[in-house]
Amino acid sequence: MEPLYCTSWGRVEELKRVEGLLPRIGVSVSELLVFVPLEQKLVRVSETKEERVPLEPLHREIHFVQTLPDQRYLLVSAFSGNEGEPNAFVYDREGNRLHSFSVGDGVEDVQTVGGRIWIGYTEDGINGEHPLSQQGLVCLDQEGHLLFSYRQAAQRQGLPEIWDCYAFNAFPSGETWVYYYADHLMARLDGFQIQQFWKGGPVLNWRSPLNRAGGFVLRNRQLLFATPRREVYRASLGQSSLERLKPVDREGKEIRFDRYWTRDSRLFFMQGADVYLADLNSRRSLNR
């Protein structure tokens, strides 16, 4: 296997906690966010500093955490019992809860870009009763109002709808990439329009390890992703190629990661309390 060189991005002691609910991780444009359920606090980690923010207590299980403009935070539960029951909560920089709204049931992932909230849904959510979840993938404003529905766009353009949103990646440039079922498709969105499709080959099929990845990073049609089996792959949409890589630190020592997170071109690995970064925008990740 070829090495995937990773840089050390920091150490977060809260990531070592194994009792009770696991810390929830979110990746923003410039920070790693760690929500610690037992202590009801948020840890903000950048390459230069750490900050811990105690939050106004919330008696809901949280699965996703993201940033919003004006140093605000968005916490989301994957489940909403009723159509109007809030499961998205906005906090200010001091940890005060400002407002809440419903974002649907069966949430697969949440990513925020420039104040817009992208949400993908599981098969159970899409087949459920909540109208947002039925769209497969949506974009909301900061108050929870619908800006974009993948189902509506697909119907307008005569394209396959989402039956299960495996993973997506929202970029600051305005592009959003989504990998989904039906028929294991990869789609590129730009300006709330579905612009391109890919399918088939070793990357986009039911046997592909990408099915189990839960996230991917991308640059110039090249994908990088990890699986729960702690396997890392590089794939090319243009050449329909797929190869396994071994994540290592700068000294060449293998990183035996426990968890991982993806965002734009960046793939983060957690080994104990240590966080490592592989970035497709950095040549150092694929070359020593």
Tab-separated table of N, CA and C in Angstrom, residues 73-169:
chain	number	residue	atom	x	y	z
A	73	TYR	N	-23.015	28.649	17.128
A	73	TYR	CA	-22.862	27.216	16.931
A	73	TYR	C	-24.224	26.575	16.692
A	74	LEU	N	-24.208	25.522	15.894
A	74	LEU	CA	-25.421	24.766	15.602
A	74	LEU	C	-25.244	23.337	16.100
A	75	LEU	N	-26.144	22.900	16.984
A	75	LEU	CA	-26.166	21.528	17.479
A	75	LEU	C	-27.433	20.857	16.967
A	76	VAL	N	-27.291	19.636	16.458
A	76	VAL	CA	-28.422	18.953	15.830
A	76	VAL	C	-28.528	17.526	16.351
A	77	SER	N	-29.757	17.127	16.691
A	77	SER	CA	-30.068	15.731	16.978
A	77	SER	C	-30.546	15.066	15.694
A	78	ALA	N	-30.167	13.814	15.501
A	78	ALA	CA	-30.544	13.110	14.277
A	78	ALA	C	-32.025	12.789	14.217
A	79	PHE	N	-32.710	12.900	15.344
A	79	PHE	CA	-34.093	12.424	15.402
A	79	PHE	C	-35.049	13.519	15.883
A	80	SER	N	-36.234	13.519	15.279
A	80	SER	CA	-37.298	14.436	15.678
A	80	SER	C	-38.586	13.632	15.736
A	81	GLY	N	-39.160	13.530	16.935
A	81	GLY	CA	-40.321	12.666	17.115
A	81	GLY	C	-41.544	13.116	16.349
A	82	ASN	N	-41.763	14.425	16.277
A	82	ASN	CA	-42.923	14.965	15.581
A	82	ASN	C	-42.454	16.008	14.580
A	83	GLU	N	-43.312	16.328	13.615
A	83	GLU	CA	-42.926	17.245	12.540
A	83	GLU	C	-42.427	18.579	13.070
A	84	GLY	N	-43.066	19.103	14.107
A	84	GLY	CA	-42.684	20.416	14.591
A	84	GLY	C	-41.734	20.416	15.761
A	85	GLU	N	-41.314	19.252	16.235
A	85	GLU	CA	-40.442	19.182	17.410
A	85	GLU	C	-39.036	19.655	17.058
A	86	PRO	N	-38.509	20.656	17.765
A	86	PRO	CA	-37.173	21.159	17.439
A	86	PRO	C	-36.091	20.107	17.685
A	87	ASN	N	-35.162	19.994	16.745
A	87	ASN	CA	-33.977	19.163	16.948
A	87	ASN	C	-32.720	19.827	16.412
A	88	ALA	N	-32.794	21.144	16.157
A	88	ALA	CA	-31.632	21.957	15.805
A	88	ALA	C	-31.603	23.158	16.740
A	89	PHE	N	-30.435	23.422	17.349
A	89	PHE	CA	-30.332	24.417	18.411
A	89	PHE	C	-29.146	25.335	18.135
A	90	VAL	N	-29.402	26.637	18.178
A	90	VAL	CA	-28.379	27.639	17.887
A	90	VAL	C	-27.917	28.287	19.189
A	91	TYR	N	-26.588	28.354	19.369
A	91	TYR	CA	-25.973	28.947	20.558
A	91	TYR	C	-25.087	30.118	20.150
A	92	ASP	N	-24.959	31.091	21.070
A	92	ASP	CA	-24.030	32.189	20.813
A	92	ASP	C	-22.642	31.824	21.324
A	93	ARG	N	-21.696	32.738	21.180
A	93	ARG	CA	-20.299	32.451	21.506
A	93	ARG	C	-20.084	32.217	22.996
A	94	GLU	N	-21.006	32.704	23.860
A	94	GLU	CA	-20.896	32.488	25.307
A	94	GLU	C	-21.579	31.198	25.755
A	95	GLY	N	-22.229	30.498	24.828
A	95	GLY	CA	-22.891	29.246	25.180
A	95	GLY	C	-24.353	29.379	25.539
A	96	ASN	N	-24.950	30.546	25.272
A	96	ASN	CA	-26.383	30.735	25.521
A	96	ASN	C	-27.196	30.216	24.330
A	97	ARG	N	-28.268	29.502	24.613
A	97	ARG	CA	-29.122	29.000	23.540
A	97	ARG	C	-30.019	30.124	23.049
A	98	LEU	N	-29.988	30.397	21.746
A	98	LEU	CA	-30.709	31.514	21.156
A	98	LEU	C	-32.075	31.107	20.623
A	99	HIS	N	-32.119	30.068	19.818
A	99	HIS	CA	-33.391	29.606	19.274
A	99	HIS	C	-33.227	28.185	18.761
A	100	SER	N	-34.345	27.584	18.352
A	100	SER	CA	-34.328	26.207	17.871
A	100	SER	C	-35.375	26.048	16.778
A	101	PHE	N	-35.243	24.984	15.998
A	101	PHE	CA	-36.203	24.683	14.945
A	101	PHE	C	-36.053	23.215	14.554
A	102	SER	N	-36.995	22.725	13.785
A	102	SER	CA	-36.987	21.327	13.359
A	102	SER	C	-36.285	21.193	12.015
A	103	VAL	N	-35.432	20.158	11.893
A	103	VAL	CA	-34.747	19.898	10.622
A	103	VAL	C	-35.046	18.488	10.112
A	104	GLY	N	-36.084	17.860	10.649
A	104	GLY	CA	-36.476	16.567	10.123
A	104	GLY	C	-35.929	15.403	10.918
A	105	ASP	N	-36.299	14.214	10.484
A	105	ASP	CA	-35.964	12.975	11.185
A	105	ASP	C	-35.009	12.142	10.332
A	106	GLY	N	-34.196	11.307	10.985
A	106	GLY	CA	-33.275	10.444	10.258
A	106	GLY	C	-32.156	11.212	9.586
A	107	VAL	N	-31.545	12.135	10.309
A	107	VAL	CA	-30.464	12.954	9.752
A	107	VAL	C	-29.195	12.116	9.626
A	108	GLU	N	-28.587	12.144	8.441
A	108	GLU	CA	-27.343	11.412	8.174
A	108	GLU	C	-26.117	12.279	8.421
A	109	ASP	N	-26.177	13.549	8.016
A	109	ASP	CA	-25.035	14.448	8.196
A	109	ASP	C	-25.526	15.884	8.114
A	110	VAL	N	-24.742	16.783	8.732
A	110	VAL	CA	-25.027	18.219	8.725
A	110	VAL	C	-23.726	18.952	8.427
A	111	GLN	N	-23.765	19.891	7.479
A	111	GLN	CA	-22.609	20.735	7.178
A	111	GLN	C	-23.100	22.154	6.923
A	112	THR	N	-22.388	23.124	7.488
A	112	THR	CA	-22.746	24.524	7.268
A	112	THR	C	-21.671	25.213	6.434
A	113	VAL	N	-22.126	26.077	5.539
A	113	VAL	CA	-21.225	26.853	4.684
A	113	VAL	C	-21.802	28.253	4.549
A	114	GLY	N	-21.083	29.252	5.041
A	114	GLY	CA	-21.512	30.631	4.867
A	114	GLY	C	-22.903	30.918	5.396
A	115	GLY	N	-23.299	30.266	6.478
A	115	GLY	CA	-24.614	30.495	7.051
A	115	GLY	C	-25.707	29.615	6.477
A	116	ARG	N	-25.386	28.843	5.451
A	116	ARG	CA	-26.347	27.889	4.903
A	116	ARG	C	-26.133	26.525	5.546
A	117	ILE	N	-27.230	25.825	5.804
A	117	ILE	CA	-27.195	24.547	6.517
A	117	ILE	C	-27.599	23.438	5.556
A	118	TRP	N	-26.640	22.580	5.206
A	118	TRP	CA	-26.910	21.427	4.347
A	118	TRP	C	-27.159	20.201	5.218
A	119	ILE	N	-28.198	19.438	4.896
A	119	ILE	CA	-28.558	18.252	5.678
A	119	ILE	C	-28.929	17.122	4.726
A	120	GLY	N	-28.312	15.950	4.945
A	120	GLY	CA	-28.668	14.745	4.205
A	120	GLY	C	-29.376	13.766	5.128
A	121	TYR	N	-30.231	12.908	4.551
A	121	TYR	CA	-31.093	12.043	5.355
A	121	TYR	C	-30.914	10.567	4.998
A	122	THR	N	-31.165	9.732	5.997
A	122	THR	CA	-31.092	8.289	5.824
A	122	THR	C	-32.334	7.769	5.100
A	123	GLU	N	-32.273	6.499	4.737
A	123	GLU	CA	-33.425	5.868	4.093
A	123	GLU	C	-34.657	5.914	4.991
A	124	ASP	N	-34.459	5.673	6.295
A	124	ASP	CA	-35.597	5.713	7.221
A	124	ASP	C	-36.221	7.096	7.269
A	125	GLY	N	-35.392	8.136	7.284
A	125	GLY	CA	-35.922	9.485	7.299
A	125	GLY	C	-36.671	9.830	6.025
A	126	ILE	N	-36.095	9.446	4.883
A	126	ILE	CA	-36.711	9.753	3.591
A	126	ILE	C	-38.056	9.054	3.442
A	127	ASN	N	-38.151	7.854	3.985
A	127	ASN	CA	-39.409	7.105	3.910
A	127	ASN	C	-40.362	7.430	5.056
A	128	GLY	N	-39.964	8.352	5.920
A	128	GLY	CA	-40.797	8.727	7.049
A	128	GLY	C	-41.801	9.807	6.698
A	129	GLU	N	-42.326	10.463	7.737
A	129	GLU	CA	-43.425	11.406	7.548
A	129	GLU	C	-42.992	12.869	7.540
A	130	HIS	N	-41.744	13.158	7.922
A	130	HIS	CA	-41.345	14.565	7.980
A	130	HIS	C	-41.060	15.087	6.569
A	131	PRO	N	-41.685	16.196	6.172
A	131	PRO	CA	-41.535	16.689	4.795
A	131	PRO	C	-40.111	17.089	4.431
A	132	LEU	N	-39.315	17.555	5.384
A	132	LEU	CA	-37.931	17.880	5.066
A	132	LEU	C	-37.133	16.617	4.771
A	133	SER	N	-37.272	15.612	5.613
A	133	SER	CA	-36.527	14.370	5.425
A	133	SER	C	-36.843	13.726	4.080
A	134	GLN	N	-38.066	13.856	3.625
A	134	GLN	CA	-38.480	13.235	2.365
A	134	GLN	C	-37.745	13.808	1.155
A	135	GLN	N	-37.092	14.947	1.319
A	135	GLN	CA	-36.388	15.570	0.195
A	135	GLN	C	-35.031	14.919	-0.075
A	136	GLY	N	-34.510	14.139	0.864
A	136	GLY	CA	-33.235	13.449	0.672
A	136	GLY	C	-32.037	14.287	1.044
A	137	LEU	N	-31.951	15.486	0.498
A	137	LEU	CA	-30.891	16.453	0.801
A	137	LEU	C	-31.505	17.840	0.702
A	138	VAL	N	-31.274	18.679	1.723
A	138	VAL	CA	-31.831	20.028	1.713
A	138	VAL	C	-30.762	21.036	2.102
A	139	CYS	N	-31.030	22.283	1.763
A	139	CYS	CA	-30.253	23.408	2.265
A	139	CYS	C	-31.227	24.375	2.930
A	140	LEU	N	-30.909	24.760	4.175
A	140	LEU	CA	-31.755	25.653	4.958
A	140	LEU	C	-31.000	26.930	5.275
A	141	ASP	N	-31.748	28.002	5.584
A	141	ASP	CA	-31.094	29.195	6.097
A	141	ASP	C	-30.916	29.054	7.609
A	142	GLN	N	-30.398	30.096	8.251
A	142	GLN	CA	-30.058	30.007	9.670
A	142	GLN	C	-31.277	29.948	10.586
A	143	GLU	N	-32.455	30.207	10.041
A	143	GLU	CA	-33.693	30.097	10.811
A	143	GLU	C	-34.424	28.789	10.533
A	144	GLY	N	-33.864	27.963	9.666
A	144	GLY	CA	-34.485	26.686	9.347
A	144	GLY	C	-35.429	26.712	8.166
A	145	HIS	N	-35.435	27.806	7.390
A	145	HIS	CA	-36.313	27.896	6.226
A	145	HIS	C	-35.660	27.214	5.024
A	146	LEU	N	-36.459	26.530	4.237
A	146	LEU	CA	-35.961	25.748	3.112
A	146	LEU	C	-35.495	26.650	1.969
A	147	LEU	N	-34.251	26.436	1.534
A	147	LEU	CA	-33.692	27.135	0.384
A	147	LEU	C	-33.587	26.232	-0.840
A	148	PHE	N	-33.336	24.943	-0.597
A	148	PHE	CA	-33.119	24.010	-1.707
A	148	PHE	C	-33.564	22.617	-1.303
A	149	SER	N	-34.224	21.927	-2.222
A	149	SER	CA	-34.637	20.535	-2.046
A	149	SER	C	-34.091	19.715	-3.207
A	150	TYR	N	-33.343	18.663	-2.903
A	150	TYR	CA	-32.818	17.812	-3.978
A	150	TYR	C	-33.953	17.125	-4.727
A	151	ARG	N	-34.966	16.689	-3.998
A	151	ARG	CA	-36.089	16.009	-4.668
A	151	ARG	C	-36.734	16.931	-5.692
A	152	GLN	N	-36.991	18.179	-5.307
A	152	GLN	CA	-37.624	19.109	-6.237
A	152	GLN	C	-36.730	19.390	-7.440
A	153	ALA	N	-35.419	19.554	-7.194
A	153	ALA	CA	-34.489	19.807	-8.294
A	153	ALA	C	-34.413	18.604	-9.227
A	154	ALA	N	-34.354	17.399	-8.657
A	154	ALA	CA	-34.283	16.191	-9.481
A	154	ALA	C	-35.545	16.025	-10.319
A	155	GLN	N	-36.697	16.320	-9.734
A	155	GLN	CA	-37.946	16.209	-10.489
A	155	GLN	C	-37.985	17.222	-11.629
A	156	ARG	N	-37.515	18.440	-11.379
A	156	ARG	CA	-37.487	19.464	-12.437
A	156	ARG	C	-36.567	19.049	-13.576
A	157	GLN	N	-35.435	18.432	-13.228
A	157	GLN	CA	-34.426	18.103	-14.225
A	157	GLN	C	-34.560	16.677	-14.761
A	158	GLY	N	-35.583	15.939	-14.305
A	158	GLY	CA	-35.789	14.584	-14.784
A	158	GLY	C	-34.694	13.624	-14.376
A	159	LEU	N	-34.189	13.760	-13.139
A	159	LEU	CA	-33.063	12.960	-12.655
A	159	LEU	C	-33.494	12.102	-11.470
A	160	PRO	N	-32.711	11.066	-11.125
A	160	PRO	CA	-33.085	10.187	-10.007
A	160	PRO	C	-33.105	10.938	-8.676
A	161	GLU	N	-34.111	10.643	-7.862
A	161	GLU	CA	-34.195	11.219	-6.525
A	161	GLU	C	-33.320	10.427	-5.555
A	162	ILE	N	-33.127	10.979	-4.368
A	162	ILE	CA	-32.331	10.317	-3.336
A	162	ILE	C	-33.224	9.382	-2.530
A	163	TRP	N	-32.826	8.113	-2.464
A	163	TRP	CA	-33.514	7.152	-1.594
A	163	TRP	C	-32.750	6.944	-0.294
A	164	ASP	N	-31.453	7.209	-0.336
A	164	ASP	CA	-30.615	7.108	0.863
A	164	ASP	C	-29.379	7.958	0.613
A	165	CYS	N	-29.174	8.993	1.404
A	165	CYS	CA	-28.023	9.886	1.235
A	165	CYS	C	-26.844	9.292	2.003
A	166	TYR	N	-25.934	8.627	1.281
A	166	TYR	CA	-24.791	7.999	1.934
A	166	TYR	C	-23.846	9.050	2.524
A	167	ALA	N	-23.532	10.065	1.730
A	167	ALA	CA	-22.572	11.085	2.171
A	167	ALA	C	-22.654	12.281	1.234
A	168	PHE	N	-22.264	13.450	1.753
A	168	PHE	CA	-22.146	14.630	0.898
A	168	PHE	C	-21.021	15.513	1.417
A	169	ASN	N	-20.629	16.483	0.592
A	169	ASN	CA	-19.539	17.386	0.947
A	169	ASN	C	-19.864	18.758	0.380
